[in-house]
Coordinates of C-alpha atoms in Angstrom, one line a residue:
X227 CA 7.9 23.4 -13.6
X228 CA 8.0 19.9 -15.1
X229 CA 5.4 18.3 -17.1
X230 CA 2.9 16.0 -15.3
X231 CA 3.6 12.3 -16.0
X232 CA 1.8 11.2 -19.1
X233 CA 0.9 7.8 -17.8
X234 CA 0.2 8.4 -14.1
X235 CA -1.0 5.7 -11.7
X236 CA -4.6 6.8 -11.8
X237 CA -4.7 6.6 -15.6
X238 CA -3.3 3.1 -15.5
X239 CA -5.7 2.0 -12.8
X240 CA -8.6 3.5 -14.9
X241 CA -7.4 1.2 -17.7
X242 CA -7.3 -1.8 -15.4
X243 CA -10.8 -0.9 -14.1
X244 CA -12.1 -0.8 -17.7
X245 CA -10.7 -4.3 -18.3
X246 CA -12.3 -5.6 -15.1
X247 CA -15.7 -4.1 -16.0
X248 CA -15.5 -5.7 -19.5
X249 CA -14.2 -9.1 -18.7
X250 CA -13.3 -9.6 -15.1
X251 CA -10.0 -9.4 -13.2
X252 CA -8.5 -12.6 -14.6
X253 CA -8.0 -10.8 -18.0
X254 CA -6.1 -7.9 -16.4
X255 CA -2.4 -8.2 -17.4
X256 CA 0.4 -5.6 -17.5
X257 CA 0.3 -5.8 -21.3
X258 CA -3.5 -5.4 -21.5
X259 CA -3.4 -2.4 -19.1
X260 CA -0.6 -0.8 -21.1
X261 CA -2.5 -1.4 -24.3
X262 CA -5.7 0.0 -22.9
X263 CA -4.0 3.1 -21.5
X264 CA -2.0 3.7 -24.7
X265 CA 1.2 3.4 -22.6
X266 CA 4.4 1.3 -22.9
X267 CA 4.6 -1.6 -20.5
X268 CA 7.5 0.1 -18.9
X269 CA 5.2 2.8 -17.7
X270 CA 3.2 0.3 -15.8
X271 CA 6.2 -1.2 -14.2
X272 CA 7.5 2.2 -13.3
X273 CA 4.3 2.9 -11.3
X274 CA 3.7 -0.7 -10.0
X275 CA 6.4 -3.3 -9.2
X276 CA 4.2 -6.0 -10.7
X277 CA 0.7 -7.1 -11.5
X278 CA -0.3 -8.0 -7.9
X279 CA 0.6 -4.5 -6.8
X280 CA -1.5 -3.0 -9.6
X281 CA -4.5 -5.2 -8.7
X282 CA -4.1 -4.4 -5.1
X283 CA -4.0 -0.7 -5.8
X284 CA -7.1 -0.9 -8.0
X285 CA -9.1 -2.8 -5.3
X286 CA -8.1 -0.5 -2.5
X287 CA -8.7 2.6 -4.5
X288 CA -12.2 1.4 -5.4
X289 CA -13.0 0.4 -1.8
X290 CA -11.9 3.8 -0.5
X291 CA -13.9 5.7 -3.1
X292 CA -17.0 3.7 -2.1
X293 CA -16.4 4.2 1.6
X294 CA -15.9 7.9 1.4
X295 CA -19.6 8.7 1.1
X296 CA -20.6 5.9 3.4
X297 CA -18.8 7.6 6.3
X298 CA -20.8 10.7 5.9
X299 CA -24.1 8.7 5.7
X300 CA -23.3 6.7 8.9
X301 CA -22.8 9.9 10.9
X302 CA -26.2 11.5 10.1
X303 CA -28.7 12.4 12.7
X304 CA -31.2 11.2 13.7
X305 CA -29.7 7.6 13.6
X306 CA -32.7 6.2 11.6
X307 CA -31.8 8.7 8.9
X308 CA -28.2 7.4 8.9
X309 CA -29.5 3.9 8.4
X310 CA -31.5 4.9 5.3
X311 CA -28.7 7.1 3.9
X312 CA -26.1 4.4 4.4
X313 CA -28.3 1.7 2.8
X314 CA -29.0 4.1 -0.1
X315 CA -25.4 4.9 -0.6
X316 CA -24.5 1.5 -2.1
X317 CA -27.2 1.8 -4.8
X318 CA -26.6 5.6 -5.5
X319 CA -22.8 5.2 -5.7
X320 CA -23.1 2.0 -7.9
X321 CA -25.5 3.8 -10.3
X322 CA -23.2 6.8 -10.5
X323 CA -20.0 4.7 -10.8
X324 CA -21.0 1.5 -12.6
X325 CA -17.5 0.7 -13.7
X326 CA -16.1 0.8 -10.2
X327 CA -19.2 -0.9 -8.8
X328 CA -18.5 -3.9 -11.0
X329 CA -15.1 -4.2 -9.5
X330 CA -16.7 -4.6 -6.0
X331 CA -18.8 -7.5 -7.4
X332 CA -15.6 -9.6 -7.0
X333 CA -13.5 -10.2 -3.8
X334 CA -9.9 -9.4 -2.9
X335 CA -9.1 -13.1 -3.7
X336 CA -10.1 -12.4 -7.3
X337 CA -7.5 -9.7 -7.4
X338 CA -4.6 -12.0 -6.2
X339 CA -4.8 -10.8 -2.6
X340 CA -2.2 -13.4 -1.3
X341 CA 0.5 -11.6 -3.4
X342 CA -0.4 -8.0 -2.5
X343 CA 2.3 -5.8 -1.0
X344 CA 2.0 -5.8 2.8
X345 CA 1.4 -2.0 3.0
X346 CA -1.6 -2.3 0.6
X347 CA -3.1 -5.1 2.7
X348 CA -2.7 -2.9 5.8
X349 CA -4.3 0.0 4.0
X350 CA -7.3 -2.1 3.2
X351 CA -7.5 -3.5 6.7
X352 CA -7.4 0.1 8.1
X353 CA -10.2 1.2 5.8
X354 CA -12.4 -1.7 6.8
X355 CA -11.7 -1.2 10.5
X356 CA -12.8 2.4 10.1
X357 CA -16.1 1.3 8.5
X358 CA -16.8 -1.2 11.2
X359 CA -16.1 1.4 13.9
X360 CA -18.6 3.8 12.2
X361 CA -21.2 1.0 12.1
X362 CA -20.6 0.2 15.8
X363 CA -21.0 3.8 16.7
X364 CA -24.3 3.9 14.8
X365 CA -25.3 0.7 16.5
X366 CA -24.7 2.4 19.9
X367 CA -26.8 5.4 18.9
X368 CA -29.6 3.0 17.9
X369 CA -29.3 0.8 21.0
X370 CA -28.1 -2.1 18.8
X371 CA -24.8 -2.5 20.4
X372 CA -25.0 -6.3 21.1
X373 CA -23.4 -8.7 18.7
X374 CA -26.9 -9.6 17.4
X375 CA -27.9 -6.0 17.1
X376 CA -24.7 -5.1 15.2
X377 CA -25.2 -8.1 12.9
X378 CA -28.7 -6.9 12.1
X379 CA -27.5 -3.4 11.4
X380 CA -24.7 -4.6 9.2
X381 CA -27.1 -6.7 7.2
X382 CA -29.3 -3.6 6.7
X383 CA -26.7 -1.1 5.8
X384 CA -24.3 -3.4 3.9
X385 CA -25.5 -6.9 2.9
X386 CA -29.0 -6.1 1.7
X387 CA -28.1 -3.1 -0.5
X388 CA -25.1 -4.9 -1.9
X389 CA -27.3 -7.9 -2.8
X390 CA -29.7 -5.6 -4.7
X391 CA -26.8 -3.8 -6.5
X392 CA -25.1 -7.1 -7.4
X393 CA -28.3 -8.6 -8.9
X394 CA -28.8 -5.6 -11.2
X395 CA -25.2 -5.0 -12.1
X396 CA -24.7 -8.7 -13.0
X397 CA -27.6 -8.6 -15.4
X398 CA -27.5 -5.1 -16.8
X399 CA -25.4 -2.0 -17.0
X400 CA -27.4 0.2 -14.6
X401 CA -29.4 0.0 -11.3
X402 CA -32.9 1.3 -11.9
X403 CA -34.0 4.1 -9.6
X404 CA -37.1 2.1 -8.5
X405 CA -34.7 -0.4 -6.9
X406 CA -33.5 2.3 -4.6
X407 CA -37.0 3.6 -4.0
X408 CA -38.2 0.1 -3.0
X409 CA -35.2 -0.5 -0.7
X410 CA -35.9 2.8 1.1
X411 CA -39.6 2.0 1.4
X412 CA -38.8 -1.4 2.9
X413 CA -36.3 0.0 5.3
X414 CA -38.6 2.8 6.4
X415 CA -41.4 0.3 7.1
X416 CA -38.9 -1.8 9.1
X417 CA -37.8 1.2 11.1
X418 CA -41.3 2.4 11.7
X419 CA -42.1 -0.9 13.4
X420 CA -39.0 -1.0 15.5
X421 CA -39.0 1.1 18.7
X422 CA -35.2 0.9 19.0
X423 CA -34.7 2.6 15.6
X424 CA -36.3 5.9 16.3

């Protein structure tokens, strides 16, 4: 049985994630990733054909890690519980994974999206389509299956929690638990006054 590779892809992506969390994606270079991982530059090029492929892999890995728990939340019953759980997920996940959460403060364009490998772009599109399908399914369960209803639901489960997370992560290293408590209280009050949400 052979030895596992010393500088595997995840370790190199972890080094890139550290660099993004410290100083943003513009300062991620192959040399910086190699230095941070304690690896030769050749190890980076062995795993990734170039910097755009590395940045693409980092973005998609982070998105997929975030979305994993979101799927479970969106499928909970009753549907109003799914709304709360999906909204909380952004803050809980961001608190538990602050380095990765800082990556999602940026956009794919900040990670050189125009130069990503086509297969990685398709992987991201597939992941995002899956989330939209789950949100639409929840909207149907809530009776919010019109374009306006789905927009309202997406704002509640995605835009609002992301705005709260972004505000705290951009000014400090952690998201306070009271931010989550307040978000849930506000959503519960909203749902309690909406007959379509029960």
